[in-house]
PDB file of C-alpha atoms in Angstrom:
ATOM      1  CA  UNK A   1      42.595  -0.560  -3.885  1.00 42.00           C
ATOM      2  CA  UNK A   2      40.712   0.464  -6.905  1.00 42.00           C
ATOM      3  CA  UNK A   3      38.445  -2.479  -7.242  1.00 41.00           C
ATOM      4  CA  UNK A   4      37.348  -2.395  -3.593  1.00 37.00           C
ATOM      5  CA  UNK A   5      36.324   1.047  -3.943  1.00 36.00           C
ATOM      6  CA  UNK A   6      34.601  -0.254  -6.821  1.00 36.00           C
ATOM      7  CA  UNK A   7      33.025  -2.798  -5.664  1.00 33.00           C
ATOM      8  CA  UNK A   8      31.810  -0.968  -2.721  1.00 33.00           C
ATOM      9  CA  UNK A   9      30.250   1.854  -4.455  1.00 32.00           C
ATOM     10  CA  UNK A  10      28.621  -0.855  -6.812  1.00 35.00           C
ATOM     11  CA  UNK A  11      26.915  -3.009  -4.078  1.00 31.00           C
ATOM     12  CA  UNK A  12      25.952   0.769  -2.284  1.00 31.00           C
ATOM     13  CA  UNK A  13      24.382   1.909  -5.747  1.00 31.00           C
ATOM     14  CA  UNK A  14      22.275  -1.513  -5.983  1.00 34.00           C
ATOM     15  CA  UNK A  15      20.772  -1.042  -2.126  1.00 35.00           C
ATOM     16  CA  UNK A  16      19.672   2.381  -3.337  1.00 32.00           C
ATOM     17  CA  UNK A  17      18.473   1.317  -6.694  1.00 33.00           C
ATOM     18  CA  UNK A  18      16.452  -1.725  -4.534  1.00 36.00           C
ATOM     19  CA  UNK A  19      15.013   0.784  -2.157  1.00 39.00           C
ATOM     20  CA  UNK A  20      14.493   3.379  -4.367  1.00 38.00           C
ATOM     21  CA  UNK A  21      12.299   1.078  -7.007  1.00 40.00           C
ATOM     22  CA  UNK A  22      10.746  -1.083  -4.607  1.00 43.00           C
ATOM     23  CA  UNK A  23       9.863   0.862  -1.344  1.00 43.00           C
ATOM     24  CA  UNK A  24       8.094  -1.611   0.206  1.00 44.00           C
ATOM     25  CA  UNK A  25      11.342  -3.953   0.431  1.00 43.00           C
ATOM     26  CA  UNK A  26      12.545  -1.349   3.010  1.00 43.00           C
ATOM     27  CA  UNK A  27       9.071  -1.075   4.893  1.00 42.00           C
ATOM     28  CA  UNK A  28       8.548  -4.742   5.296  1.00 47.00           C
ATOM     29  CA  UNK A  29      11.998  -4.545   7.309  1.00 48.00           C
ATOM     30  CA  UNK A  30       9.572  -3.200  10.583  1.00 48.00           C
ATOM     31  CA  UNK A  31       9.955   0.411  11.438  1.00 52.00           C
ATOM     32  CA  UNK A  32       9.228   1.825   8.506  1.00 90.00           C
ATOM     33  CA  UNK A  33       5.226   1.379   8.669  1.00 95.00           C
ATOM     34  CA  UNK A  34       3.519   4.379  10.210  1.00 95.00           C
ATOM     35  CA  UNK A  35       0.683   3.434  12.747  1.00 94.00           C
ATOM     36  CA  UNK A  36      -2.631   5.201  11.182  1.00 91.00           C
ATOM     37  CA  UNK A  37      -5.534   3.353  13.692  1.00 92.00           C
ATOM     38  CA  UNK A  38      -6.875   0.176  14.740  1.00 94.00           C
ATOM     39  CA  UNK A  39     -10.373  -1.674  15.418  1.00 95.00           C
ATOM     40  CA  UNK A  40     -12.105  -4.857  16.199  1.00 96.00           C
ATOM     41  CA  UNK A  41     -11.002  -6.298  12.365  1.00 95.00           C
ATOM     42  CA  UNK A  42      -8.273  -3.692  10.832  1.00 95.00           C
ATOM     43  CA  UNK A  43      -5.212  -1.671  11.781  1.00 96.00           C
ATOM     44  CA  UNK A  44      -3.798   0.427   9.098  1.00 95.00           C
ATOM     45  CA  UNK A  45      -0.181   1.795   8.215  1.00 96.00           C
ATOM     46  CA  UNK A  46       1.441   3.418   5.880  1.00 93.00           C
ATOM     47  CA  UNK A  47       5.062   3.683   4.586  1.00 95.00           C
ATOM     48  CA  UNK A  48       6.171   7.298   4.834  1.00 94.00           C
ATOM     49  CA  UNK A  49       9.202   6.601   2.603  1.00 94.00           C
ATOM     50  CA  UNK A  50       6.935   5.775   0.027  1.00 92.00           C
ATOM     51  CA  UNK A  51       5.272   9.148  -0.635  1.00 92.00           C
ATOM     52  CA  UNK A  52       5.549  10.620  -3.864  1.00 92.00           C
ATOM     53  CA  UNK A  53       3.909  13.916  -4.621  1.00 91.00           C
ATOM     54  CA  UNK A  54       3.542  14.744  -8.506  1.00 87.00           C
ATOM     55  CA  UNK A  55       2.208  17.528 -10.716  1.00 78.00           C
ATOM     56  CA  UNK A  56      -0.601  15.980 -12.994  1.00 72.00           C
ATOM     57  CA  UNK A  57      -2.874  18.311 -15.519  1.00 61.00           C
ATOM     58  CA  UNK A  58      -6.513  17.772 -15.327  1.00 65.00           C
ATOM     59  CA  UNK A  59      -8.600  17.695 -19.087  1.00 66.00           C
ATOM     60  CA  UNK A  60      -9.054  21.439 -18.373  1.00 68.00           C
ATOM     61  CA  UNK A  61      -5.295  22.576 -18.152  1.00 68.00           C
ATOM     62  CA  UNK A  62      -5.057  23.204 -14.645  1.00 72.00           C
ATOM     63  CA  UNK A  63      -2.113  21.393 -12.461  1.00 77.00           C
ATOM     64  CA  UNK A  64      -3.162  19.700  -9.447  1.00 80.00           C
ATOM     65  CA  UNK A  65      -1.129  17.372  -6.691  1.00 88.00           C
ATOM     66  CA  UNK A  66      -1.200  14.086  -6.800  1.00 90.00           C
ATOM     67  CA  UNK A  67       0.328  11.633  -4.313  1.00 91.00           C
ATOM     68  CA  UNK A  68       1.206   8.198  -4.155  1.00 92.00           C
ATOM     69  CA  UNK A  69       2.120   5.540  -1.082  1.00 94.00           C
ATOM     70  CA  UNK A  70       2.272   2.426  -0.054  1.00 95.00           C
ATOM     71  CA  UNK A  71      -0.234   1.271   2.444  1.00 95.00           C
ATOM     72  CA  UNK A  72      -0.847  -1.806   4.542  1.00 97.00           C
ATOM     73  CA  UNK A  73      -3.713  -3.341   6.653  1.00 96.00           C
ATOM     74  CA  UNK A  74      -3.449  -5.925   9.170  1.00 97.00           C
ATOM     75  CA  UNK A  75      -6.255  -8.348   9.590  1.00 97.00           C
ATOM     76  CA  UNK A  76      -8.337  -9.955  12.769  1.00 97.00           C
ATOM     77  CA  UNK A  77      -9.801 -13.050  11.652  1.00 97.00           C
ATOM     78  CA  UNK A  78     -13.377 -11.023  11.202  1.00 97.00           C
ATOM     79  CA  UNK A  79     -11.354  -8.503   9.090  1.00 97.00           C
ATOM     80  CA  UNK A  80     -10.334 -11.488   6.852  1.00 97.00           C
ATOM     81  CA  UNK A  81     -13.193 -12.482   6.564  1.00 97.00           C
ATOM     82  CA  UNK A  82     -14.998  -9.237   5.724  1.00 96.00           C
ATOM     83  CA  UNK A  83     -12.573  -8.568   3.146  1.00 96.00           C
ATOM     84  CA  UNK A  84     -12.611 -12.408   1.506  1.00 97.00           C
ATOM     85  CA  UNK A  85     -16.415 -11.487   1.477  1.00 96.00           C
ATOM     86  CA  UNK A  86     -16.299  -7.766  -0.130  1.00 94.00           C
ATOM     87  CA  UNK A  87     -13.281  -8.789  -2.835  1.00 93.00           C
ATOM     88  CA  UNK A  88     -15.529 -11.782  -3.778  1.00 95.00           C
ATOM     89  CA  UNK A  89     -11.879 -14.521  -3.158  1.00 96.00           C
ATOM     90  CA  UNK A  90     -13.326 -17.014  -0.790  1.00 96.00           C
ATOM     91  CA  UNK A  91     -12.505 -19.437  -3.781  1.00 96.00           C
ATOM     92  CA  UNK A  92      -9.018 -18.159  -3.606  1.00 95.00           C
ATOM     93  CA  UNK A  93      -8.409 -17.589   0.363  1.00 96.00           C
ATOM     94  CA  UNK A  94     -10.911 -20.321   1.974  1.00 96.00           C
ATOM     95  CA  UNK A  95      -9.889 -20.092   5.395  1.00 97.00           C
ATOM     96  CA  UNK A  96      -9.830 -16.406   7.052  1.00 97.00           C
ATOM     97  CA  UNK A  97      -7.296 -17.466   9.487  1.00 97.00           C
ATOM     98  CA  UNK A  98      -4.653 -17.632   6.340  1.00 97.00           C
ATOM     99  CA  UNK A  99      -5.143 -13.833   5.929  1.00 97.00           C
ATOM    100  CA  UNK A 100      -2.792 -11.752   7.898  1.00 97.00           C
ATOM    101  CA  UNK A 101      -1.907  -8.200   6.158  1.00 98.00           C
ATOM    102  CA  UNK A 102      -2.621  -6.598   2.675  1.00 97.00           C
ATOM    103  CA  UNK A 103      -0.084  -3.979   0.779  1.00 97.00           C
ATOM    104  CA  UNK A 104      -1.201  -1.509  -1.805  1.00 95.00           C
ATOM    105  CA  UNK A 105      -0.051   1.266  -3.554  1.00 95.00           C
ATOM    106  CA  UNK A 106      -2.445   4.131  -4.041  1.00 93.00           C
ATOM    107  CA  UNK A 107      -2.873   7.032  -5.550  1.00 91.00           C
ATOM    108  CA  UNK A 108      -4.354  10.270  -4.287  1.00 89.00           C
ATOM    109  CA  UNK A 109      -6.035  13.488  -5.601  1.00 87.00           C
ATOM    110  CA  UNK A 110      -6.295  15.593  -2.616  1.00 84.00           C
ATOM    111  CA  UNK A 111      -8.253  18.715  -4.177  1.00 82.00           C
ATOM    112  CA  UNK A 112     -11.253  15.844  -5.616  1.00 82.00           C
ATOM    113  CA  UNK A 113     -10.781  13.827  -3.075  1.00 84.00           C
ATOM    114  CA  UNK A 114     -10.128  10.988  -5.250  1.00 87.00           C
ATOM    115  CA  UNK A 115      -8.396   7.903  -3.797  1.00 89.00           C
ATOM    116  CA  UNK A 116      -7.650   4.610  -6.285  1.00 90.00           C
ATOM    117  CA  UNK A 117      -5.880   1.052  -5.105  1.00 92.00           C
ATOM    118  CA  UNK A 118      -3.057   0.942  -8.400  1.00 94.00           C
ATOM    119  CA  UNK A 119      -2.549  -2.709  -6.578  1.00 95.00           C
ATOM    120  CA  UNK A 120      -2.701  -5.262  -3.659  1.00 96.00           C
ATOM    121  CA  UNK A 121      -1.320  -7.904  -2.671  1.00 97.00           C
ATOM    122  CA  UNK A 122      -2.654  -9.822   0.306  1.00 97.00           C
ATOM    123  CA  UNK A 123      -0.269 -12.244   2.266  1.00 98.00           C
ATOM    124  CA  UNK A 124      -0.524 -14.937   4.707  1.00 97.00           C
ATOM    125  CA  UNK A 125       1.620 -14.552   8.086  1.00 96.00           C
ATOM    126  CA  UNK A 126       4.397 -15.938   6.684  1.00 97.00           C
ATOM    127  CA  UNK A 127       4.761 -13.425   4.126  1.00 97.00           C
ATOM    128  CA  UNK A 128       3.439 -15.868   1.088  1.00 97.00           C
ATOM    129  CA  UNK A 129       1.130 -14.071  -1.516  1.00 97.00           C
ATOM    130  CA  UNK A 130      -2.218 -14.937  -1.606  1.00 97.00           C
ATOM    131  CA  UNK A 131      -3.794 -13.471  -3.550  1.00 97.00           C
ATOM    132  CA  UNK A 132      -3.159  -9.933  -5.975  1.00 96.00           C
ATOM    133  CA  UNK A 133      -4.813  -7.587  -7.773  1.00 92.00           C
ATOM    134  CA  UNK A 134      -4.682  -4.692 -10.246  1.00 91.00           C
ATOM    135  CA  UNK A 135      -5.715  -1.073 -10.900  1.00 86.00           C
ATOM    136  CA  UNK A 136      -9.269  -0.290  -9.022  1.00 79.00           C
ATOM    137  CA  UNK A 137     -11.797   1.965  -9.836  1.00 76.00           C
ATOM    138  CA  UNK A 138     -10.986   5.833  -8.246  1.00 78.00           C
ATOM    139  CA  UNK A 139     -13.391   6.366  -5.449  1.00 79.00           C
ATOM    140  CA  UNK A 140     -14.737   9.784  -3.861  1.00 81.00           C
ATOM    141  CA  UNK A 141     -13.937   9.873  -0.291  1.00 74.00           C
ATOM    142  CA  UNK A 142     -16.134  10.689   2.805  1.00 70.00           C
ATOM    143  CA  UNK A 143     -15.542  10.421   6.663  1.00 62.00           C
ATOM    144  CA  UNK A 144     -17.506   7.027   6.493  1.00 53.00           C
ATOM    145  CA  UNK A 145     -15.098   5.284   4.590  1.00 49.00           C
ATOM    146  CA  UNK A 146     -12.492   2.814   5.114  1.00 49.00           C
ATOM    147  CA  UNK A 147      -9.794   4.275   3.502  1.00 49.00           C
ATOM    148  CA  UNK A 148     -10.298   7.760   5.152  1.00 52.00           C
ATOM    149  CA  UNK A 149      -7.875   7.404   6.978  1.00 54.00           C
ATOM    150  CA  UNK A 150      -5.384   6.658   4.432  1.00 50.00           C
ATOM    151  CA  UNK A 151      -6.724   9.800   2.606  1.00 49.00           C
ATOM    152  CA  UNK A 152      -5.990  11.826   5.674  1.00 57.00           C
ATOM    153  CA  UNK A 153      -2.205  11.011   6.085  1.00 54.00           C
TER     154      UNK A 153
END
């Protein structure tokens, strides 16, 4: 009986180790991404089991929040190519109709209003990387932005 029990609480403790380091393996199951809003070229989610929120201290001393989620955008075929054109891949992705979603992690200051990409990954509809990329540059946000929205949630 003893090595059932153990091998049951083993293969529990690797799901939760799996979700727990890799939260976007449970929000690529469907369910899990949150509805944030659509247009003509975008609709973005996010993963609520992603959120972290974290203490950081700024150069002056002072703690301030900082959280950090998984997002994901969906792409109409002038999304794609919008995006192809403003990341500068078009020798990478050559046909927008290959482009279906993007996931990132980001990072957000809410106090400075600070909101940086820490990486993305954009896929085809099949779920086959296309393309990836690294840390970004933070970014101030404003109502006029495309990633308000993720800012807001």
């Amino acid at each position: 009986m003893r090595p059932k029990i153990r091998y049951g609480v083993g293969l529990l403790l690797s799901f939760l180790l799996l979700f727990a380091v890799c939260p976007a393996a449970l929000a690529e199951e469907g369910g899990a991404w949150v509805w944030l809003s659509s247009n003509d070229k975008y609709s973005k989610f996010y993963a609520p089991v992603s959120v972290r929120v974290t203490q950081s201290v700024t150069p002056a001393g002072k703690e301030r929040p900082v959280a950090t989620a998984e997002i994901k955008t969906t792409f109409s075929y002038g999304g794609a190519e919008e995006t192809i054109r403003n990341y500068k891949i078009g020798h990478v992705i050559t046909n927008p109709g290959q482009l279906s979603y993007s996931v990132a992690q980001v990072r957000v200051v809410p106090q400075s209003r600070l909101l940086q990409y820490i990486n993305e990954t954009f896929y085809d509809a099949s779920g086959k990387v296309l393309w990836s990329k690294g840390m970004g540059t933070e970014k101030e946000m404003n109502s006029q932005q495309f990633d308000e929205e993720f800012y807001a949630a």
